[in-house]
């Protein structure tokens, strides 16, 4: 069975990429170029940093509503539309794949799509014509579990599926709202350089790459970059599904910080 196509997106700050914010312009351009480059998927499985559930949960509605899971933004942020259909058949396949890997999960017919899903997808696929299923993180935030979730997804029998992990390679909220100092910049760059090497270095064995991701807290400026790791762990799911070095790395500025995106499309 061919390993799935996988993409990790740094999704920016709330709805700001959709509101014309200049500090997200690079992100918008990057996502548009990636969507133009890759084959349009028949369905998307989205792992968002903005949903944690125990047991791991899977959206199973045929028509999920949008969740405006952010606060304090201008009114247009609460009238964003992205009427992408759900895909109950894919949701069931995900549920079965996790069960085969002895990972407990449940189908959730009432949960909608959060902004970790619709913000990047509205930029990439504005027609909203690709069926989507969203998969939660586990609130334990255990790296090995999220790698195992990704490995289980390798077994999905679904033609032309794209798995997307939606998070942010840098997610220190205090740093976003503090004037940038040389120290903040250096720590931001140090972790980004480590992550780019881990995901893209073809001289690493997969065992070495996996060990580095499992021990990510040992990386330079790890806890500065991720005081809480929910925005990093979608990358662990992505790597678990891919189990190979990424084919493309995108390094860019998002919200005035260095960030990265990773594509496995080979």
PDB file of C-alpha atoms in Angstrom:
ATOM      1  CA  UNK A   1       0.000   0.000   0.000  1.00  0.00           C
ATOM      2  CA  UNK A   2       1.366   3.410  -0.983  1.00  0.00           C
ATOM      3  CA  UNK A   3       2.043   5.760   1.909  1.00  0.00           C
ATOM      4  CA  UNK A   4      -0.321   8.746   1.968  1.00  0.00           C
ATOM      5  CA  UNK A   5       0.434  12.297   0.947  1.00  0.00           C
ATOM      6  CA  UNK A   6       0.931  14.415   4.032  1.00  0.00           C
ATOM      7  CA  UNK A   7       1.250  18.142   4.737  1.00  0.00           C
ATOM      8  CA  UNK A   8       2.012  20.016   7.963  1.00  0.00           C
ATOM      9  CA  UNK A   9       0.778  23.601   7.881  1.00  0.00           C
ATOM     10  CA  UNK A  10       1.642  26.412  10.267  1.00  0.00           C
ATOM     11  CA  UNK A  11      -1.788  28.011  10.301  1.00  0.00           C
ATOM     12  CA  UNK A  12      -1.061  31.454  11.739  1.00  0.00           C
ATOM     13  CA  UNK A  13      -2.954  33.477  14.309  1.00  0.00           C
ATOM     14  CA  UNK A  14      -6.672  32.736  14.520  1.00  0.00           C
ATOM     15  CA  UNK A  15      -8.596  34.098  11.523  1.00  0.00           C
ATOM     16  CA  UNK A  16      -5.981  36.768  10.703  1.00  0.00           C
ATOM     17  CA  UNK A  17      -4.804  35.092   7.462  1.00  0.00           C
ATOM     18  CA  UNK A  18      -8.348  35.527   6.096  1.00  0.00           C
ATOM     19  CA  UNK A  19      -8.642  39.160   7.198  1.00  0.00           C
ATOM     20  CA  UNK A  20      -5.832  40.598   5.089  1.00  0.00           C
ATOM     21  CA  UNK A  21      -3.317  40.895   7.919  1.00  0.00           C
ATOM     22  CA  UNK A  22       0.084  41.865   6.412  1.00  0.00           C
ATOM     23  CA  UNK A  23       2.040  39.636   8.808  1.00  0.00           C
ATOM     24  CA  UNK A  24       0.260  36.621   7.292  1.00  0.00           C
ATOM     25  CA  UNK A  25       0.787  37.564   3.637  1.00  0.00           C
ATOM     26  CA  UNK A  26       3.677  35.102   3.186  1.00  0.00           C
ATOM     27  CA  UNK A  27       1.534  32.316   4.606  1.00  0.00           C
ATOM     28  CA  UNK A  28      -1.313  33.038   2.198  1.00  0.00           C
ATOM     29  CA  UNK A  29       1.032  33.095  -0.796  1.00  0.00           C
ATOM     30  CA  UNK A  30       2.741  29.897   0.331  1.00  0.00           C
ATOM     31  CA  UNK A  31      -0.499  27.958   0.801  1.00  0.00           C
ATOM     32  CA  UNK A  32      -1.842  29.103  -2.553  1.00  0.00           C
ATOM     33  CA  UNK A  33       1.345  27.961  -4.288  1.00  0.00           C
ATOM     34  CA  UNK A  34       1.261  24.564  -2.572  1.00  0.00           C
ATOM     35  CA  UNK A  35      -2.369  24.017  -3.558  1.00  0.00           C
ATOM     36  CA  UNK A  36      -1.475  24.856  -7.160  1.00  0.00           C
ATOM     37  CA  UNK A  37       1.497  22.478  -7.093  1.00  0.00           C
ATOM     38  CA  UNK A  38       0.024  19.294  -5.656  1.00  0.00           C
ATOM     39  CA  UNK A  39      -2.693  17.106  -7.094  1.00  0.00           C
ATOM     40  CA  UNK A  40      -6.079  18.186  -5.781  1.00  0.00           C
ATOM     41  CA  UNK A  41      -7.149  15.598  -3.198  1.00  0.00           C
ATOM     42  CA  UNK A  42     -10.395  13.659  -3.297  1.00  0.00           C
ATOM     43  CA  UNK A  43     -10.714  14.067   0.470  1.00  0.00           C
ATOM     44  CA  UNK A  44      -8.790  15.620   3.348  1.00  0.00           C
ATOM     45  CA  UNK A  45      -8.173  14.241   6.825  1.00  0.00           C
ATOM     46  CA  UNK A  46      -7.327  17.183   9.078  1.00  0.00           C
ATOM     47  CA  UNK A  47      -5.583  16.955  12.453  1.00  0.00           C
ATOM     48  CA  UNK A  48      -6.012  20.331  14.153  1.00  0.00           C
ATOM     49  CA  UNK A  49      -4.201  21.707  17.186  1.00  0.00           C
ATOM     50  CA  UNK A  50      -7.528  23.162  18.302  1.00  0.00           C
ATOM     51  CA  UNK A  51      -9.291  19.928  19.210  1.00  0.00           C
ATOM     52  CA  UNK A  52      -8.325  17.567  22.014  1.00  0.00           C
ATOM     53  CA  UNK A  53     -10.563  14.701  23.095  1.00  0.00           C
ATOM     54  CA  UNK A  54     -10.387  11.527  25.156  1.00  0.00           C
ATOM     55  CA  UNK A  55     -10.993   9.167  23.547  1.00  0.00           C
ATOM     56  CA  UNK A  56      -9.608  10.521  20.293  1.00  0.00           C
ATOM     57  CA  UNK A  57     -12.557  11.755  18.268  1.00  0.00           C
ATOM     58  CA  UNK A  58     -13.419  11.891  14.580  1.00  0.00           C
ATOM     59  CA  UNK A  59     -16.002  14.152  12.940  1.00  0.00           C
ATOM     60  CA  UNK A  60     -18.612  11.964  11.258  1.00  0.00           C
ATOM     61  CA  UNK A  61     -21.273  14.439  10.153  1.00  0.00           C
ATOM     62  CA  UNK A  62     -22.002  14.763   6.440  1.00  0.00           C
ATOM     63  CA  UNK A  63     -22.335  18.542   6.869  1.00  0.00           C
ATOM     64  CA  UNK A  64     -20.316  19.864   9.831  1.00  0.00           C
ATOM     65  CA  UNK A  65     -20.855  23.463  10.881  1.00  0.00           C
ATOM     66  CA  UNK A  66     -18.008  25.895  11.519  1.00  0.00           C
ATOM     67  CA  UNK A  67     -16.813  26.651  15.042  1.00  0.00           C
ATOM     68  CA  UNK A  68     -15.626  30.221  15.584  1.00  0.00           C
ATOM     69  CA  UNK A  69     -13.206  29.191  18.305  1.00  0.00           C
ATOM     70  CA  UNK A  70     -11.457  32.526  18.819  1.00  0.00           C
ATOM     71  CA  UNK A  71     -12.218  35.750  20.645  1.00  0.00           C
ATOM     72  CA  UNK A  72     -11.711  39.485  20.258  1.00  0.00           C
ATOM     73  CA  UNK A  73     -11.448  39.700  16.482  1.00  0.00           C
ATOM     74  CA  UNK A  74     -13.330  42.024  14.092  1.00  0.00           C
ATOM     75  CA  UNK A  75     -16.891  41.082  13.129  1.00  0.00           C
ATOM     76  CA  UNK A  76     -15.940  39.598   9.722  1.00  0.00           C
ATOM     77  CA  UNK A  77     -14.080  36.852  11.602  1.00  0.00           C
ATOM     78  CA  UNK A  78     -17.449  35.525  12.797  1.00  0.00           C
ATOM     79  CA  UNK A  79     -19.106  35.437   9.396  1.00  0.00           C
ATOM     80  CA  UNK A  80     -16.466  33.373   7.586  1.00  0.00           C
ATOM     81  CA  UNK A  81     -18.056  30.633   5.511  1.00  0.00           C
ATOM     82  CA  UNK A  82     -16.490  27.374   4.385  1.00  0.00           C
ATOM     83  CA  UNK A  83     -19.250  24.864   3.591  1.00  0.00           C
ATOM     84  CA  UNK A  84     -16.983  21.892   2.974  1.00  0.00           C
ATOM     85  CA  UNK A  85     -18.894  18.602   3.201  1.00  0.00           C
ATOM     86  CA  UNK A  86     -18.014  15.928   5.691  1.00  0.00           C
ATOM     87  CA  UNK A  87     -17.176  12.373   4.644  1.00  0.00           C
ATOM     88  CA  UNK A  88     -18.724   9.785   6.993  1.00  0.00           C
ATOM     89  CA  UNK A  89     -17.230   6.884   5.021  1.00  0.00           C
ATOM     90  CA  UNK A  90     -13.714   8.223   5.568  1.00  0.00           C
ATOM     91  CA  UNK A  91     -14.493   8.853   9.233  1.00  0.00           C
ATOM     92  CA  UNK A  92     -15.442   5.191   9.620  1.00  0.00           C
ATOM     93  CA  UNK A  93     -12.228   4.087   7.901  1.00  0.00           C
ATOM     94  CA  UNK A  94     -10.191   6.253  10.285  1.00  0.00           C
ATOM     95  CA  UNK A  95     -12.068   4.773  13.248  1.00  0.00           C
ATOM     96  CA  UNK A  96     -11.342   1.242  12.024  1.00  0.00           C
ATOM     97  CA  UNK A  97      -7.672   1.983  11.309  1.00  0.00           C
ATOM     98  CA  UNK A  98      -7.167   3.296  14.831  1.00  0.00           C
ATOM     99  CA  UNK A  99      -8.967   0.279  16.290  1.00  0.00           C
ATOM    100  CA  UNK A 100      -6.628  -2.072  14.404  1.00  0.00           C
ATOM    101  CA  UNK A 101      -3.726  -0.259  16.060  1.00  0.00           C
ATOM    102  CA  UNK A 102      -5.395  -0.623  19.489  1.00  0.00           C
ATOM    103  CA  UNK A 103      -5.967   3.120  19.735  1.00  0.00           C
ATOM    104  CA  UNK A 104      -9.310   4.015  21.292  1.00  0.00           C
ATOM    105  CA  UNK A 105     -11.415   6.453  19.277  1.00  0.00           C
ATOM    106  CA  UNK A 106     -15.008   7.505  18.774  1.00  0.00           C
ATOM    107  CA  UNK A 107     -17.097   8.981  15.976  1.00  0.00           C
ATOM    108  CA  UNK A 108     -18.553  12.397  16.783  1.00  0.00           C
ATOM    109  CA  UNK A 109     -21.565  13.339  14.622  1.00  0.00           C
ATOM    110  CA  UNK A 110     -22.106  16.752  16.255  1.00  0.00           C
ATOM    111  CA  UNK A 111     -18.652  18.310  16.286  1.00  0.00           C
ATOM    112  CA  UNK A 112     -17.951  20.964  13.644  1.00  0.00           C
ATOM    113  CA  UNK A 113     -14.819  22.211  11.909  1.00  0.00           C
ATOM    114  CA  UNK A 114     -12.567  24.570  13.904  1.00  0.00           C
ATOM    115  CA  UNK A 115     -10.378  27.348  12.551  1.00  0.00           C
ATOM    116  CA  UNK A 116      -7.347  25.075  12.400  1.00  0.00           C
ATOM    117  CA  UNK A 117      -9.222  23.398   9.553  1.00  0.00           C
ATOM    118  CA  UNK A 118     -11.049  26.117   7.676  1.00  0.00           C
ATOM    119  CA  UNK A 119      -8.477  28.929   7.813  1.00  0.00           C
ATOM    120  CA  UNK A 120      -5.786  27.111   5.799  1.00  0.00           C
ATOM    121  CA  UNK A 121      -8.277  25.269   3.592  1.00  0.00           C
ATOM    122  CA  UNK A 122     -10.161  28.424   2.641  1.00  0.00           C
ATOM    123  CA  UNK A 123      -6.833  29.741   1.330  1.00  0.00           C
ATOM    124  CA  UNK A 124      -5.811  26.510  -0.397  1.00  0.00           C
ATOM    125  CA  UNK A 125      -9.179  25.365  -1.732  1.00  0.00           C
ATOM    126  CA  UNK A 126     -11.599  28.317  -1.590  1.00  0.00           C
ATOM    127  CA  UNK A 127     -14.308  26.413  -3.484  1.00  0.00           C
ATOM    128  CA  UNK A 128     -14.902  24.276  -0.347  1.00  0.00           C
ATOM    129  CA  UNK A 129     -15.654  21.302  -2.591  1.00  0.00           C
ATOM    130  CA  UNK A 130     -13.354  18.710  -0.997  1.00  0.00           C
ATOM    131  CA  UNK A 131     -14.920  16.403   1.621  1.00  0.00           C
ATOM    132  CA  UNK A 132     -13.150  16.704   4.966  1.00  0.00           C
ATOM    133  CA  UNK A 133     -12.904  14.803   8.215  1.00  0.00           C
ATOM    134  CA  UNK A 134     -11.292  16.207  11.339  1.00  0.00           C
ATOM    135  CA  UNK A 135      -9.354  14.101  13.848  1.00  0.00           C
ATOM    136  CA  UNK A 136      -8.602  15.280  17.377  1.00  0.00           C
ATOM    137  CA  UNK A 137      -5.416  15.201  19.362  1.00  0.00           C
ATOM    138  CA  UNK A 138      -5.353  13.311  22.655  1.00  0.00           C
ATOM    139  CA  UNK A 139      -5.203  15.609  25.725  1.00  0.00           C
ATOM    140  CA  UNK A 140      -2.278  13.629  27.159  1.00  0.00           C
ATOM    141  CA  UNK A 141      -0.147  15.322  24.473  1.00  0.00           C
ATOM    142  CA  UNK A 142       2.048  12.228  24.503  1.00  0.00           C
ATOM    143  CA  UNK A 143       4.432  12.306  21.496  1.00  0.00           C
ATOM    144  CA  UNK A 144       4.603   8.515  21.121  1.00  0.00           C
ATOM    145  CA  UNK A 145       0.805   8.227  20.987  1.00  0.00           C
ATOM    146  CA  UNK A 146       0.547  10.853  18.270  1.00  0.00           C
ATOM    147  CA  UNK A 147       3.252   9.160  16.225  1.00  0.00           C
ATOM    148  CA  UNK A 148       1.297   5.920  16.616  1.00  0.00           C
ATOM    149  CA  UNK A 149      -1.887   7.641  15.434  1.00  0.00           C
ATOM    150  CA  UNK A 150      -0.062   8.684  12.292  1.00  0.00           C
ATOM    151  CA  UNK A 151       1.296   5.181  11.745  1.00  0.00           C
ATOM    152  CA  UNK A 152      -2.226   3.792  12.003  1.00  0.00           C
ATOM    153  CA  UNK A 153      -3.365   6.211   9.295  1.00  0.00           C
ATOM    154  CA  UNK A 154      -0.892   4.650   6.854  1.00  0.00           C
ATOM    155  CA  UNK A 155      -3.373   1.805   6.511  1.00  0.00           C
ATOM    156  CA  UNK A 156      -6.239   3.964   5.260  1.00  0.00           C
ATOM    157  CA  UNK A 157      -7.640   2.607   2.020  1.00  0.00           C
ATOM    158  CA  UNK A 158      -8.886   5.832   0.458  1.00  0.00           C
ATOM    159  CA  UNK A 159      -7.815   6.947  -2.995  1.00  0.00           C
ATOM    160  CA  UNK A 160      -6.122  10.342  -3.369  1.00  0.00           C
ATOM    161  CA  UNK A 161      -6.356  11.244   0.321  1.00  0.00           C
ATOM    162  CA  UNK A 162      -4.382  14.172   1.740  1.00  0.00           C
ATOM    163  CA  UNK A 163      -3.585  14.130   5.455  1.00  0.00           C
ATOM    164  CA  UNK A 164      -2.992  17.600   6.897  1.00  0.00           C
ATOM    165  CA  UNK A 165      -1.621  18.420  10.319  1.00  0.00           C
ATOM    166  CA  UNK A 166      -2.610  21.964  11.240  1.00  0.00           C
ATOM    167  CA  UNK A 167      -0.549  23.598  13.977  1.00  0.00           C
ATOM    168  CA  UNK A 168       2.316  26.073  14.178  1.00  0.00           C
ATOM    169  CA  UNK A 169       6.049  25.402  14.417  1.00  0.00           C
ATOM    170  CA  UNK A 170       6.341  28.342  16.835  1.00  0.00           C
ATOM    171  CA  UNK A 171       3.600  28.955  19.396  1.00  0.00           C
ATOM    172  CA  UNK A 172       4.712  31.139  22.276  1.00  0.00           C
ATOM    173  CA  UNK A 173       1.788  33.512  22.740  1.00  0.00           C
ATOM    174  CA  UNK A 174       3.699  35.870  25.017  1.00  0.00           C
ATOM    175  CA  UNK A 175       6.438  36.227  22.400  1.00  0.00           C
ATOM    176  CA  UNK A 176       3.868  37.062  19.722  1.00  0.00           C
ATOM    177  CA  UNK A 177       2.693  40.050  21.756  1.00  0.00           C
ATOM    178  CA  UNK A 178       6.122  41.214  22.963  1.00  0.00           C
ATOM    179  CA  UNK A 179       8.425  43.475  20.946  1.00  0.00           C
ATOM    180  CA  UNK A 180      10.972  41.192  19.326  1.00  0.00           C
ATOM    181  CA  UNK A 181      14.367  41.147  21.003  1.00  0.00           C
ATOM    182  CA  UNK A 182      17.561  39.524  19.771  1.00  0.00           C
ATOM    183  CA  UNK A 183      17.042  36.751  22.328  1.00  0.00           C
ATOM    184  CA  UNK A 184      13.482  36.010  21.196  1.00  0.00           C
ATOM    185  CA  UNK A 185      14.584  35.956  17.563  1.00  0.00           C
ATOM    186  CA  UNK A 186      17.543  33.679  18.303  1.00  0.00           C
ATOM    187  CA  UNK A 187      15.416  31.167  20.201  1.00  0.00           C
ATOM    188  CA  UNK A 188      12.735  31.170  17.513  1.00  0.00           C
ATOM    189  CA  UNK A 189      15.332  30.515  14.796  1.00  0.00           C
ATOM    190  CA  UNK A 190      17.190  27.863  16.813  1.00  0.00           C
ATOM    191  CA  UNK A 191      14.116  25.671  17.186  1.00  0.00           C
ATOM    192  CA  UNK A 192      13.080  26.199  13.562  1.00  0.00           C
ATOM    193  CA  UNK A 193      16.515  25.139  12.338  1.00  0.00           C
ATOM    194  CA  UNK A 194      16.352  22.011  14.482  1.00  0.00           C
ATOM    195  CA  UNK A 195      12.894  21.129  13.191  1.00  0.00           C
ATOM    196  CA  UNK A 196      13.831  21.700   9.550  1.00  0.00           C
ATOM    197  CA  UNK A 197      16.818  19.395   9.979  1.00  0.00           C
ATOM    198  CA  UNK A 198      14.780  16.689  11.694  1.00  0.00           C
ATOM    199  CA  UNK A 199      12.063  16.670   9.046  1.00  0.00           C
ATOM    200  CA  UNK A 200      14.230  17.067   5.974  1.00  0.00           C
ATOM    201  CA  UNK A 201      17.691  15.639   6.628  1.00  0.00           C
ATOM    202  CA  UNK A 202      18.024  12.601   4.355  1.00  0.00           C
ATOM    203  CA  UNK A 203      21.130  11.428   6.221  1.00  0.00           C
ATOM    204  CA  UNK A 204      19.073  10.610   9.297  1.00  0.00           C
ATOM    205  CA  UNK A 205      17.649   7.120   9.580  1.00  0.00           C
ATOM    206  CA  UNK A 206      13.930   6.941  10.290  1.00  0.00           C
ATOM    207  CA  UNK A 207      14.786   5.517  13.694  1.00  0.00           C
ATOM    208  CA  UNK A 208      16.919   8.599  14.407  1.00  0.00           C
ATOM    209  CA  UNK A 209      14.259  10.952  13.079  1.00  0.00           C
ATOM    210  CA  UNK A 210      11.587   9.319  15.209  1.00  0.00           C
ATOM    211  CA  UNK A 211      13.780   9.459  18.312  1.00  0.00           C
ATOM    212  CA  UNK A 212      14.371  13.178  17.833  1.00  0.00           C
ATOM    213  CA  UNK A 213      10.653  13.869  17.498  1.00  0.00           C
ATOM    214  CA  UNK A 214       9.881  11.783  20.569  1.00  0.00           C
ATOM    215  CA  UNK A 215      12.503  13.728  22.522  1.00  0.00           C
ATOM    216  CA  UNK A 216      11.608  17.109  21.030  1.00  0.00           C
ATOM    217  CA  UNK A 217      11.844  18.792  24.436  1.00  0.00           C
ATOM    218  CA  UNK A 218      15.621  18.320  24.216  1.00  0.00           C
ATOM    219  CA  UNK A 219      15.808  20.562  21.135  1.00  0.00           C
ATOM    220  CA  UNK A 220      17.220  24.099  21.359  1.00  0.00           C
ATOM    221  CA  UNK A 221      14.599  26.520  22.721  1.00  0.00           C
ATOM    222  CA  UNK A 222      11.976  23.765  22.664  1.00  0.00           C
ATOM    223  CA  UNK A 223       9.888  24.932  25.602  1.00  0.00           C
ATOM    224  CA  UNK A 224      10.303  28.566  24.645  1.00  0.00           C
ATOM    225  CA  UNK A 225       8.861  27.759  21.230  1.00  0.00           C
ATOM    226  CA  UNK A 226       6.128  25.522  22.660  1.00  0.00           C
ATOM    227  CA  UNK A 227       5.220  26.240  26.300  1.00  0.00           C
ATOM    228  CA  UNK A 228       2.399  23.757  25.592  1.00  0.00           C
ATOM    229  CA  UNK A 229       2.873  21.395  22.671  1.00  0.00           C
ATOM    230  CA  UNK A 230      -0.589  21.107  21.127  1.00  0.00           C
ATOM    231  CA  UNK A 231       0.525  23.142  18.099  1.00  0.00           C
ATOM    232  CA  UNK A 232       3.535  20.879  17.521  1.00  0.00           C
ATOM    233  CA  UNK A 233       1.886  17.465  17.866  1.00  0.00           C
ATOM    234  CA  UNK A 234       0.006  17.536  14.545  1.00  0.00           C
ATOM    235  CA  UNK A 235       3.517  17.278  13.087  1.00  0.00           C
ATOM    236  CA  UNK A 236       4.063  14.030  14.991  1.00  0.00           C
ATOM    237  CA  UNK A 237       0.884  12.637  13.455  1.00  0.00           C
ATOM    238  CA  UNK A 238       2.091  13.778  10.033  1.00  0.00           C
ATOM    239  CA  UNK A 239       5.459  12.110  10.434  1.00  0.00           C
ATOM    240  CA  UNK A 240       3.864   8.935  11.751  1.00  0.00           C
ATOM    241  CA  UNK A 241       1.768   8.764   8.586  1.00  0.00           C
ATOM    242  CA  UNK A 242       4.722   9.551   6.320  1.00  0.00           C
ATOM    243  CA  UNK A 243       7.685   7.800   7.986  1.00  0.00           C
ATOM    244  CA  UNK A 244      10.164   9.366   5.572  1.00  0.00           C
ATOM    245  CA  UNK A 245      11.974  12.679   5.146  1.00  0.00           C
ATOM    246  CA  UNK A 246       9.734  15.392   3.773  1.00  0.00           C
ATOM    247  CA  UNK A 247       9.943  16.180   0.067  1.00  0.00           C
ATOM    248  CA  UNK A 248       9.486  19.946   0.433  1.00  0.00           C
ATOM    249  CA  UNK A 249      10.245  22.469   3.178  1.00  0.00           C
ATOM    250  CA  UNK A 250       8.754  25.950   3.264  1.00  0.00           C
ATOM    251  CA  UNK A 251      10.448  28.477   5.551  1.00  0.00           C
ATOM    252  CA  UNK A 252       8.598  31.755   5.973  1.00  0.00           C
ATOM    253  CA  UNK A 253       7.551  34.545   8.319  1.00  0.00           C
ATOM    254  CA  UNK A 254       4.139  34.253   9.954  1.00  0.00           C
ATOM    255  CA  UNK A 255       2.884  36.771  12.510  1.00  0.00           C
ATOM    256  CA  UNK A 256       6.394  38.281  12.553  1.00  0.00           C
ATOM    257  CA  UNK A 257       8.023  35.010  13.577  1.00  0.00           C
ATOM    258  CA  UNK A 258      10.012  32.409  11.679  1.00  0.00           C
ATOM    259  CA  UNK A 259       7.872  29.363  10.869  1.00  0.00           C
ATOM    260  CA  UNK A 260       7.955  26.279   8.668  1.00  0.00           C
ATOM    261  CA  UNK A 261       5.692  23.977   6.711  1.00  0.00           C
ATOM    262  CA  UNK A 262       6.499  20.441   5.569  1.00  0.00           C
ATOM    263  CA  UNK A 263       5.154  18.449   2.627  1.00  0.00           C
ATOM    264  CA  UNK A 264       5.470  14.729   1.928  1.00  0.00           C
ATOM    265  CA  UNK A 265       4.450  14.406  -1.722  1.00  0.00           C
ATOM    266  CA  UNK A 266       6.816  11.800  -3.156  1.00  0.00           C
TER     267      UNK A 266
END
